[in-house]
Short mmCIF file of C-alpha atoms in Angstrom, two decimals:
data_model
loop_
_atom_site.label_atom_id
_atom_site.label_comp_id
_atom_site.label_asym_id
_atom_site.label_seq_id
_atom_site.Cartn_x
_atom_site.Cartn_y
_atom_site.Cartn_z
CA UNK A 1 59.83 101.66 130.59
CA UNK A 2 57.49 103.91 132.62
CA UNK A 3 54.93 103.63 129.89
CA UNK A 4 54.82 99.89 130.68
CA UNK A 5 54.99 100.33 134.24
CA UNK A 6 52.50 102.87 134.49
CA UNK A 7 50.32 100.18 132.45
CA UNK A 8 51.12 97.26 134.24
CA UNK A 9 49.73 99.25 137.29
CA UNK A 10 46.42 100.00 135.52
CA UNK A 11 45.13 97.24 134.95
CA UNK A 12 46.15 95.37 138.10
CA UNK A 13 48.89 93.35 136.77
CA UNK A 14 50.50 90.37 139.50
CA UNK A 15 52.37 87.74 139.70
CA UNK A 16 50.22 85.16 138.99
CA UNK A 17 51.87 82.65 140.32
CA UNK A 18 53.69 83.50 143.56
CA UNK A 19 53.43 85.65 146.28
CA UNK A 20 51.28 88.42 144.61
CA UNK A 21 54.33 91.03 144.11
CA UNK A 22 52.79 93.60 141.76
CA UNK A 23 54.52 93.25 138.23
CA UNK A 24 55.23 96.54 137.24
CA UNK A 25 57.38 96.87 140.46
CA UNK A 26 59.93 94.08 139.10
CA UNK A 27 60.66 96.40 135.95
CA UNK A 28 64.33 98.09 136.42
CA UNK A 29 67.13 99.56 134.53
CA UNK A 30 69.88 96.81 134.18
CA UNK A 31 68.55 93.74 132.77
CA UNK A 32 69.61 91.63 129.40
CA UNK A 33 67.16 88.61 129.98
CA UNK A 34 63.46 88.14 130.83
CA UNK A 35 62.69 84.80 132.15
CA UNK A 36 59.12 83.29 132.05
CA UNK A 37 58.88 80.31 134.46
CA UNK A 38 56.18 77.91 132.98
CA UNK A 39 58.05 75.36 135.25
CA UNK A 40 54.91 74.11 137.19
CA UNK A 41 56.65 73.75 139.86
CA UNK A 42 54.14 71.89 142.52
CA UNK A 43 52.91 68.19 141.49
CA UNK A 44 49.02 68.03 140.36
CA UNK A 45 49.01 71.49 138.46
CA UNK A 46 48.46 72.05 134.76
CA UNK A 47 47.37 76.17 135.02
CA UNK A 48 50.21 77.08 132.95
CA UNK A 49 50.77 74.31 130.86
CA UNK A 50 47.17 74.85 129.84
CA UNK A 51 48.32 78.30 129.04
CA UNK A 52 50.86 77.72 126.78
CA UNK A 53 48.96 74.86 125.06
CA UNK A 54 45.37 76.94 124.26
CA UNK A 55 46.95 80.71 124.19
CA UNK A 56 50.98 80.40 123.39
CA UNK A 57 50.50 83.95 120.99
CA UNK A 58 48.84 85.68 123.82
CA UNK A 59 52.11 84.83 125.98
CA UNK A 60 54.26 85.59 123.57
CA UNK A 61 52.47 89.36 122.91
CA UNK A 62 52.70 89.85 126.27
CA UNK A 63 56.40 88.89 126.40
CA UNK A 64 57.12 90.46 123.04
CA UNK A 65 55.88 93.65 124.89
CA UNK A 66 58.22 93.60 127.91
CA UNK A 67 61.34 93.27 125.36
CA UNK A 68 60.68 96.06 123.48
CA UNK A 69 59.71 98.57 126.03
CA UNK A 70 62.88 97.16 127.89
CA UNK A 71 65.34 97.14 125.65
CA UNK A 72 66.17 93.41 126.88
CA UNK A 73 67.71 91.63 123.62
CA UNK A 74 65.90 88.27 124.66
CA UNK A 75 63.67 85.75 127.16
CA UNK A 76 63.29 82.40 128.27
CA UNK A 77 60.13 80.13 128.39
CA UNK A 78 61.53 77.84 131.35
CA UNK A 79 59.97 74.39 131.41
CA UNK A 80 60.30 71.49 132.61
CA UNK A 81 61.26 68.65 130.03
CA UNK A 82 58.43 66.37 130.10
CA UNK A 83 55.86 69.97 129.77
CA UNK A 84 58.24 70.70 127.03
CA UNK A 85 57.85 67.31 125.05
CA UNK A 86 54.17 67.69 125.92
CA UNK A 87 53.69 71.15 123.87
CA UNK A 88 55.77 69.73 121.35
CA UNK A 89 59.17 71.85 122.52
CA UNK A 90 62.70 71.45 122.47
CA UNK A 91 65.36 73.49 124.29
CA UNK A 92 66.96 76.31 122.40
CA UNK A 93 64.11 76.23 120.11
CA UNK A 94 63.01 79.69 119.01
CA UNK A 95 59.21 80.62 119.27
CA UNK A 96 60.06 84.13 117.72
CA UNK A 97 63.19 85.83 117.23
CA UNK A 98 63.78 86.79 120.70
CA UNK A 99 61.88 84.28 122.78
CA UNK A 100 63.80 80.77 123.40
CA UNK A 101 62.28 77.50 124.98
CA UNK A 102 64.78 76.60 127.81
CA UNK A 103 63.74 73.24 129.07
CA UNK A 104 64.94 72.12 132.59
CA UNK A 105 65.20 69.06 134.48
CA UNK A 106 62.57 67.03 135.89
CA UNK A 107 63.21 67.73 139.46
CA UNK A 108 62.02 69.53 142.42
CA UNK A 109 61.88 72.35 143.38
CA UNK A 110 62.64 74.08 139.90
CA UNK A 111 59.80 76.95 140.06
CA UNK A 112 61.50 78.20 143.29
CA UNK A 113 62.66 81.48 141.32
CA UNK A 114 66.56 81.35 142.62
CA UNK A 115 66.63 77.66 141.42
CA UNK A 116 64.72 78.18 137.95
CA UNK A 117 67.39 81.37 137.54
CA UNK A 118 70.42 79.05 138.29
CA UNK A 119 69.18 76.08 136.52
CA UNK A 120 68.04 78.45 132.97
CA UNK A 121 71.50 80.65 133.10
CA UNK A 122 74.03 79.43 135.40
CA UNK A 123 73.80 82.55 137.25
CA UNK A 124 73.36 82.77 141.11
CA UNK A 125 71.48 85.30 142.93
CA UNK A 126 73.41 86.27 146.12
CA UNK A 127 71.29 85.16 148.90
CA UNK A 128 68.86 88.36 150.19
CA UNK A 129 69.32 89.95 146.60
CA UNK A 130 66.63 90.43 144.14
CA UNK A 131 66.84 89.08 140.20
CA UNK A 132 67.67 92.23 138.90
CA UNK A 133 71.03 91.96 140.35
CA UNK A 134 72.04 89.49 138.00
CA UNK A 135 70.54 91.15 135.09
CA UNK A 136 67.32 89.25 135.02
CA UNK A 137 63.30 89.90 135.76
CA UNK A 138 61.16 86.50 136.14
CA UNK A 139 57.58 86.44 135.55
CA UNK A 140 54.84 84.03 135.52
CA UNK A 141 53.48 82.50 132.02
CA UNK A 142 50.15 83.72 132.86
CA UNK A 143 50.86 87.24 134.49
CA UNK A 144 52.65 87.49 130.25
CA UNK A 145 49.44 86.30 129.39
CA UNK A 146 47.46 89.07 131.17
CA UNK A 147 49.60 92.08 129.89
CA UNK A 148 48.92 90.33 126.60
CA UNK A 149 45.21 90.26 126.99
CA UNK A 150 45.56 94.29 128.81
CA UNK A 151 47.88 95.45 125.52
CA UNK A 152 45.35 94.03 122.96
CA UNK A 153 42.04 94.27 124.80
CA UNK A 154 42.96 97.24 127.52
CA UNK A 155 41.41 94.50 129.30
CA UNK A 156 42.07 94.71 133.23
CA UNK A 157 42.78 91.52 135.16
CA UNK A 158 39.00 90.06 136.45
CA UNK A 159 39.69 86.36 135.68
CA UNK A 160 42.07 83.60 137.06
CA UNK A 161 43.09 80.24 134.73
CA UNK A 162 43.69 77.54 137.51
CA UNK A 163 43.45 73.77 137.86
CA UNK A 164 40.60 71.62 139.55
CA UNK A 165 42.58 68.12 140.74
CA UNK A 166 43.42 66.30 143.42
CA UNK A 167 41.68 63.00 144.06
CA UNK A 168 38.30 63.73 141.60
CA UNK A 169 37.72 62.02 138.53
CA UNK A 170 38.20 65.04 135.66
CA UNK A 171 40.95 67.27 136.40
CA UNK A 172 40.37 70.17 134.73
CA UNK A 173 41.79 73.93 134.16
CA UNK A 174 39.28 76.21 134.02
CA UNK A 175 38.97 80.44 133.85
CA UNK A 176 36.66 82.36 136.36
CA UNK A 177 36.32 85.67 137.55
CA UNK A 178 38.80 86.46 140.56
CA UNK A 179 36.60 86.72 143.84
CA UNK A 180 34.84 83.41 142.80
CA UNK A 181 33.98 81.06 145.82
CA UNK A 182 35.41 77.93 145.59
CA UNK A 183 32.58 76.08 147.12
CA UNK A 184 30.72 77.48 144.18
CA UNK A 185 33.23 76.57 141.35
CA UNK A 186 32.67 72.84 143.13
CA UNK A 187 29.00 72.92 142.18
CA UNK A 188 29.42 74.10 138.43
CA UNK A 189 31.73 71.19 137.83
CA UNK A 190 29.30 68.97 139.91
CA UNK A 191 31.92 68.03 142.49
CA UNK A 192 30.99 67.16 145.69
CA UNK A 193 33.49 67.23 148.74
CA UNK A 194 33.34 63.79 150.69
CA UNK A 195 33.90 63.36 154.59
CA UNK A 196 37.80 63.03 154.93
CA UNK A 197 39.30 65.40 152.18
CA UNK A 198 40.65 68.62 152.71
CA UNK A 199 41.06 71.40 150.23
CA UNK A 200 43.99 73.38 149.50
CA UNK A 201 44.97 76.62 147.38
CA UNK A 202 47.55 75.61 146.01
CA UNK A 203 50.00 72.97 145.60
CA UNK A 204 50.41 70.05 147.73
CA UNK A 205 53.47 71.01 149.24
CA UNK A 206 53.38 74.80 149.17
CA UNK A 207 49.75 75.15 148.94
CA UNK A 208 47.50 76.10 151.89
CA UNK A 209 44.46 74.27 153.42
CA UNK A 210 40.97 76.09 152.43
CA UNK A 211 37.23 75.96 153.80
CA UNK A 212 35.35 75.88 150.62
CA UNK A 213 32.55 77.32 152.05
CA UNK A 214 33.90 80.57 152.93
CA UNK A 215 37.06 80.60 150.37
CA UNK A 216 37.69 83.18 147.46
CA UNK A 217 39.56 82.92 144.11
CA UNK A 218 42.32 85.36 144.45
CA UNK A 219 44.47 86.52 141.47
CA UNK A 220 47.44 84.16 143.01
CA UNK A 221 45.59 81.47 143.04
CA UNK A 222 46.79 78.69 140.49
CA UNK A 223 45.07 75.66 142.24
CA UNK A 224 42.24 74.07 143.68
CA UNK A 225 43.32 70.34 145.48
CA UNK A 226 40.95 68.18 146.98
CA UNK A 227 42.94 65.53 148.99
CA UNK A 228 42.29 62.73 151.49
CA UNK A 229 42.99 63.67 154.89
CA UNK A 230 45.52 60.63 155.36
CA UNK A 231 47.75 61.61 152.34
CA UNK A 232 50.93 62.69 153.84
CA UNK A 233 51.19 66.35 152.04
CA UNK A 234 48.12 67.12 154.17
CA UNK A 235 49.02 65.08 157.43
CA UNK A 236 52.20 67.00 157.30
CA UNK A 237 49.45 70.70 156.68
CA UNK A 238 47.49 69.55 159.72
CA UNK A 239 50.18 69.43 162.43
CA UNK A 240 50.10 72.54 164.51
CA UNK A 241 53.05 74.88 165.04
CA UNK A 242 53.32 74.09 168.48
CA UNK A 243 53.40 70.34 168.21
CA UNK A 244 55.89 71.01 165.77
CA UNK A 245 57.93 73.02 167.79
CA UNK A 246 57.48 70.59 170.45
CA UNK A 247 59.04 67.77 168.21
CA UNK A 248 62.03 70.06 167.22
CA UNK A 249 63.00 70.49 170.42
CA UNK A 250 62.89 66.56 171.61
CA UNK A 251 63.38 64.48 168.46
CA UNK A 252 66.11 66.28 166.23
CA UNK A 253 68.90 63.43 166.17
CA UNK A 254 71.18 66.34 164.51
CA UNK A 255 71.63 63.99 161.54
CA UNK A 256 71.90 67.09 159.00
CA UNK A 257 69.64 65.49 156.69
CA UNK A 258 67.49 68.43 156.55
CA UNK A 259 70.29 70.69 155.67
CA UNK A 260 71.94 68.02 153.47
CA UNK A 261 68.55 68.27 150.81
CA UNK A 262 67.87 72.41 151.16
CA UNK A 263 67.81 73.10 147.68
CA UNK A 264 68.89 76.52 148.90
CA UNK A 265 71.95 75.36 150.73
CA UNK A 266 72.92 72.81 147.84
CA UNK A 267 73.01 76.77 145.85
CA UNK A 268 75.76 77.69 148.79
CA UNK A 269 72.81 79.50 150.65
CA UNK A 270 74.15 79.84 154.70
CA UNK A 271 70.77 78.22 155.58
CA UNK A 272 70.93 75.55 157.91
CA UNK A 273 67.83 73.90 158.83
CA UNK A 274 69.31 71.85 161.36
CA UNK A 275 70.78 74.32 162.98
CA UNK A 276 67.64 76.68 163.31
CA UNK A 277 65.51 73.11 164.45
CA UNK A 278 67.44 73.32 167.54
CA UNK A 279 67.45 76.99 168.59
CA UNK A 280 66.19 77.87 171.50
CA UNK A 281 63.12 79.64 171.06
CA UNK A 282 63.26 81.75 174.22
CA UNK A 283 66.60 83.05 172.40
CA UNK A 284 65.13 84.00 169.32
CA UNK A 285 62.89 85.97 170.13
CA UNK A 286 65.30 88.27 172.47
CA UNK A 287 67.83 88.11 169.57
CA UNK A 288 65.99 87.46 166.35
CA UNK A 289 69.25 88.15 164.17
CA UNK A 290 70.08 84.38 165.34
CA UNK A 291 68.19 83.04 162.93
CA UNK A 292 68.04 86.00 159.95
CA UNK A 293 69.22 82.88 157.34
CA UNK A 294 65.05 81.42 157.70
CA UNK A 295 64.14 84.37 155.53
CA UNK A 296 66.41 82.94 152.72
CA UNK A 297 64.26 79.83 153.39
CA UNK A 298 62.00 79.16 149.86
CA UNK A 299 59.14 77.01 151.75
CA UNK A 300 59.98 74.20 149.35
CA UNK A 301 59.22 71.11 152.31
CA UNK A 302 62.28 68.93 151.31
CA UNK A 303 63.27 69.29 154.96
CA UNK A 304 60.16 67.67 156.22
CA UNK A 305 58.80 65.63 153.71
CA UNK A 306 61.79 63.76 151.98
CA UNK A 307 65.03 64.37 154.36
CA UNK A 308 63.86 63.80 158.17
CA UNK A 309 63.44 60.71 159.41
CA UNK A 310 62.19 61.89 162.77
CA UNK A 311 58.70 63.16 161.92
CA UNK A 312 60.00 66.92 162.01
CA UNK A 313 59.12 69.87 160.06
CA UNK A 314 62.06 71.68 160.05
CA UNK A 315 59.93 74.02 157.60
CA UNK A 316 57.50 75.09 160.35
CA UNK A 317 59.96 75.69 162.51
CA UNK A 318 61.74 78.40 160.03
CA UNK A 319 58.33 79.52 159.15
CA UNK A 320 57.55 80.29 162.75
CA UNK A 321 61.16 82.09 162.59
CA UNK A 322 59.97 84.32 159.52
CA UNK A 323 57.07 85.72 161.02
CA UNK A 324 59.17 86.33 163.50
CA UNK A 325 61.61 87.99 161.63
CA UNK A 326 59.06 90.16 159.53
CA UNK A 327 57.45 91.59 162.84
CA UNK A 328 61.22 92.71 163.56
CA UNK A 329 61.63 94.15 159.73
CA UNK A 330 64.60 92.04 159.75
CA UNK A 331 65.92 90.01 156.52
CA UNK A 332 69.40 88.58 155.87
CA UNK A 333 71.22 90.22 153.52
CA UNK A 334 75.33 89.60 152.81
CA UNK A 335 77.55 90.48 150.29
CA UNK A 336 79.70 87.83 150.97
CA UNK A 337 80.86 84.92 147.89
CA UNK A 338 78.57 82.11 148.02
CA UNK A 339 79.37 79.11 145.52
CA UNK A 340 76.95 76.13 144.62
CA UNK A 341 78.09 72.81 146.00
CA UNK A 342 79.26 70.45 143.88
CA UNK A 343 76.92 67.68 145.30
CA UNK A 344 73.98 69.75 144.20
CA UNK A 345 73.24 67.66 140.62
CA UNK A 346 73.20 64.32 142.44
CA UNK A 347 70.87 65.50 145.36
CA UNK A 348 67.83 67.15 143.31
CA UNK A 349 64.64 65.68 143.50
CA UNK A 350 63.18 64.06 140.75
CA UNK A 351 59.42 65.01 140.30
CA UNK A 352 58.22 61.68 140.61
CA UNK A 353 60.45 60.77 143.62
CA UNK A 354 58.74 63.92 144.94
CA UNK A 355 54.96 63.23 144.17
CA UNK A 356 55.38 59.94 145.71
CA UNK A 357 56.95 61.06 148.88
CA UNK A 358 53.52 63.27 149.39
CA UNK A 359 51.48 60.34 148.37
CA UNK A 360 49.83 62.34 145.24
CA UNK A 361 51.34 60.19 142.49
CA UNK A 362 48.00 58.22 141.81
CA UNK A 363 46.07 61.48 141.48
CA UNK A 364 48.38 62.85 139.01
CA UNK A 365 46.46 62.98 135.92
CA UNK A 366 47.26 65.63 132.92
CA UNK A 367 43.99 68.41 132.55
CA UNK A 368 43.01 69.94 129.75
CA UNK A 369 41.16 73.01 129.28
CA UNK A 370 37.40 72.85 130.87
CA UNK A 371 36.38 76.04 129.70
CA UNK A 372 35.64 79.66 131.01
CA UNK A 373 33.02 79.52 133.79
CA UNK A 374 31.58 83.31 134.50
CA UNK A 375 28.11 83.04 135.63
CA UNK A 376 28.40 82.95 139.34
CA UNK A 377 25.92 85.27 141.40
CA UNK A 378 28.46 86.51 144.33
CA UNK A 379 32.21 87.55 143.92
CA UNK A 380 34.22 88.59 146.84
CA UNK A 381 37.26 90.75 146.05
CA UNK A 382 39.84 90.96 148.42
CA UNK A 383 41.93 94.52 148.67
CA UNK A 384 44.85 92.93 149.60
CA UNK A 385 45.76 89.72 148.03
CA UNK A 386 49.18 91.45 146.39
CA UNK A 387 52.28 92.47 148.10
CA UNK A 388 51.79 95.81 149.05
CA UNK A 389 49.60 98.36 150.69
CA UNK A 390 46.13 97.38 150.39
CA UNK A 391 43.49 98.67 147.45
CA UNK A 392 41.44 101.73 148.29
CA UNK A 393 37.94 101.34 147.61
CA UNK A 394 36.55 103.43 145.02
CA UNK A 395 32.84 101.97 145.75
CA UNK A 396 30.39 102.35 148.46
CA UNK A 397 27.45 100.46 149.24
CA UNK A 398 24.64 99.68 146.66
CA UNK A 399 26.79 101.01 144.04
CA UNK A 400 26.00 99.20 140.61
CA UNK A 401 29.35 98.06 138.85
CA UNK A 402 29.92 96.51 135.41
CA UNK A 403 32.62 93.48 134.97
CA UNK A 404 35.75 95.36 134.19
CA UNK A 405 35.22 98.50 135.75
CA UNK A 406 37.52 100.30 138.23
CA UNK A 407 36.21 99.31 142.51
CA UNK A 408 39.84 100.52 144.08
CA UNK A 409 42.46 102.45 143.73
CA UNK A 410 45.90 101.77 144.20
CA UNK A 411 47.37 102.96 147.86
CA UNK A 412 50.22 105.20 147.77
CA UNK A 413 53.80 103.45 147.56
CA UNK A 414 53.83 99.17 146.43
CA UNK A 415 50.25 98.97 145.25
CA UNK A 416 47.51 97.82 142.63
CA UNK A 417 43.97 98.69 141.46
CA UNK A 418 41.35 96.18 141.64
CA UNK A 419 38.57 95.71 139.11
CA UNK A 420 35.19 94.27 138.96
CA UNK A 421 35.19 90.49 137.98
CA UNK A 422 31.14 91.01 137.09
CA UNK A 423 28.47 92.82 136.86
CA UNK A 424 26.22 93.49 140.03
CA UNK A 425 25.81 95.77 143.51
CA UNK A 426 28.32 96.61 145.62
CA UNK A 427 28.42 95.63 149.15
CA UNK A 428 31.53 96.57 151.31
CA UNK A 429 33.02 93.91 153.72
CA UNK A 430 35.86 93.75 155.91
CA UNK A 431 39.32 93.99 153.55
CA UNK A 432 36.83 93.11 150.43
CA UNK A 433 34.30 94.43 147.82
CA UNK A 434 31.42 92.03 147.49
CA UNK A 435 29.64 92.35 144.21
CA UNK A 436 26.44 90.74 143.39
CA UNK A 437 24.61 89.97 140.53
CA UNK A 438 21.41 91.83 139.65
CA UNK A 439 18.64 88.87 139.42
#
């Protein structure tokens, strides 16, 4: 298992689709299933779907390379049913003889990794515990695909599959190298950004609003949305913290809704959103431990976009909590039972309830593969777009790189390596390597 670990840290291996937790860290003793979550979780994305469809063998090497350095007897593709039916899947069908397609419902929030593990095996993660606990290790379809590409090619990670949508007329997915500007991917695929539209990395519910101009492909990124401003999953984006605060505090009818729809509660999670929308914020912050449940909070926006009635976002409010929390080093964590409710199957959120409820549904339109883009003239890498301590530089200024080659070293502790993207000269900026091309 080290050997895999050891390469996994190489070549700069992360979760491709999360947070940016560094994938060799997830690898511990204990485990009898690998789950790959190809569940596409936010509306308007087709990065992994894309993936499976144009370079299923290159998953399945990269899977096929965790089992046997693992010992783990077998994994999961988890999909959702209609991506299933699209690639021609059923569930229970084998792709080799240790990798199964496991095809979930079409409902909302399924790529939220304690829902995709509960819906795939039955089994439920005790809230504040990691996978492993239950004998499982989740990764993304494409962060398989990279250890694929790094096993076959010893190819470090330099280039990010993600999808071009939102309100344009060709969604596509497309491949560049990581540090790519956005604004600049926009002019390759002859897009031009109109007065009224905001751009987000991301999703439209979890992603985050962008400037183009100044905005850098990261290896987490698995979207680029262009939306108009009136669309409610960026109305909801563009309402400040304190207004929402503000709102909390005078509007909350105490009608539960919010806490009624928590996916995470519906799992028997002790998060209330209700509960923390009326807290007193002068009390949290003397006694943070008030509110230690936000952190089991999974940022889905059920709570604001579906359940309240009152123009609240219980989800800022909690977010606002778990910054909070973080700056305290504080995280809840029980060993107590916890038991999913038996209203759960009747309360999830069918995908298409969901897009129209953010007002995306007419932009919803399936993308196919574009192609690999890689001749861009600037890259900016950041050194800290993972969980972790930041990269180390390994460059200095006016330093000539090739694509591929080694720019930082992994810190000491949680870390990764980063890697030129192209070829060019080095210029350090603040947090990031700049490389550009020789003209």
């Amino acid at each position: 298992m080290q050997e895999l670990k050891d390469l996994m840290q190489k070549f700069g291996i992360v979760g491709a689709g999360g947070a940016g937790f560094p994938s060799y860290a997830k690898l511990a003793e204990g485990a009898d299933l690998l789950l790959i979550n190809g569940s596409e979780c936010e509306p308007l994305l087709y990065t992994d779907y894309v993936i499976l469809k144009n370079e299923l063998a290159m998953v399945l090497s990269g899977i096929t390379k965790v089992l046997s350095h693992t010992g783990i007897p077998k994994a999961y593709i988890a999909l959702k049913e209609h991506t299933a039916k699209s690639l021609g899947f059923e569930d229970g069908q084998a792709l080799s003889d240790k990798i199964f397609v496991r095809a979930l419902p079409n409902v909302y929030p399924l790529g939220d990794e304690i829902s995709l593990i509960y819906e795939a095996t039955g089994r439920l993660v005790k809230p504040g515990k990691l996978p492993i606990t239950k004998g499982i290790i989740v990764y993304n379809v494409e962060t398989m695909y990279n250890l694929g590409r790094a096993v076959r090619f010893s190819e470090p990670v330099t280039k990010k599959w993600l999808t071009v949508g939102g309100d344009i007329e060709n969604p596509t997915v497309i491949r560049v190298p990581i540090g790519a500007k956005v604004a600049d991917i926009f002019k390759k695929l002859n897009i031009k950004l109109k007065e009224g539209y905001t751009v987000l990395d991301g999703g439209p519910s979890m992603g985050k609003v962008i400037n183009p101009q100044t905005y850098a492909v990261t290896k987490t990124t698995k979207g680029i949305l262009i939306l108009p401003d009136n669309t409610q999953a960026i109305l909801s984006k563009k309402t400040s913290i304190k207004m929402a605060i503000a709102r909390a505090e005078t509007a909350c009818c105490q009608c539960t809704r919010c806490t009624d729809m928590c996916p995470r509660n519906l799992l028997g999670y002790p998060l209330e959103p209700h509960k923390m929308v009326r807290t007193a914020m002068g009390a949290v912050t003397v006694m943070p431990e008030m509110v230690l449940s936000a952190t089991l909070c999974c940022g889905c926006g059920i709570c604001e976009s579906l359940a309240c009635s009152q123009g609240i976002s219980p989800k800022a409010v909690i977010e606002n909590y778990k910054q909070l929390l973080a700056k305290n080093k504080l995280r809840f964590n029980s060993e107590g039972e916890y038991g999913v409710k038996s209203e759960r199957e009747y309360r999830m959120v069918p995908y298409k309830k969901w897009m129209s409820m953010l007002g995306v549904t007419k932009f919803d339109k399936a993308a196919d593969f574009g192609g690999e883009i890689s001749d861009f003239e600037r890259v900016e890498i950041s050194l800290s777009a993972h969980i972790g301590a930041p990269s180390i530089s390994a460059v200095k200024d006016g330093d000539a790189v090739e694509s591929g080659s080694l720019i930082a070293n992994a810190a000491k502790g949680l870390s990764l390596p980063q890697h030129a993207s192209i070829s060019g000269t080095v210029t350090l900026g603040n947090n990031k390597i700049i490389i550009d091309k020789v003209r």
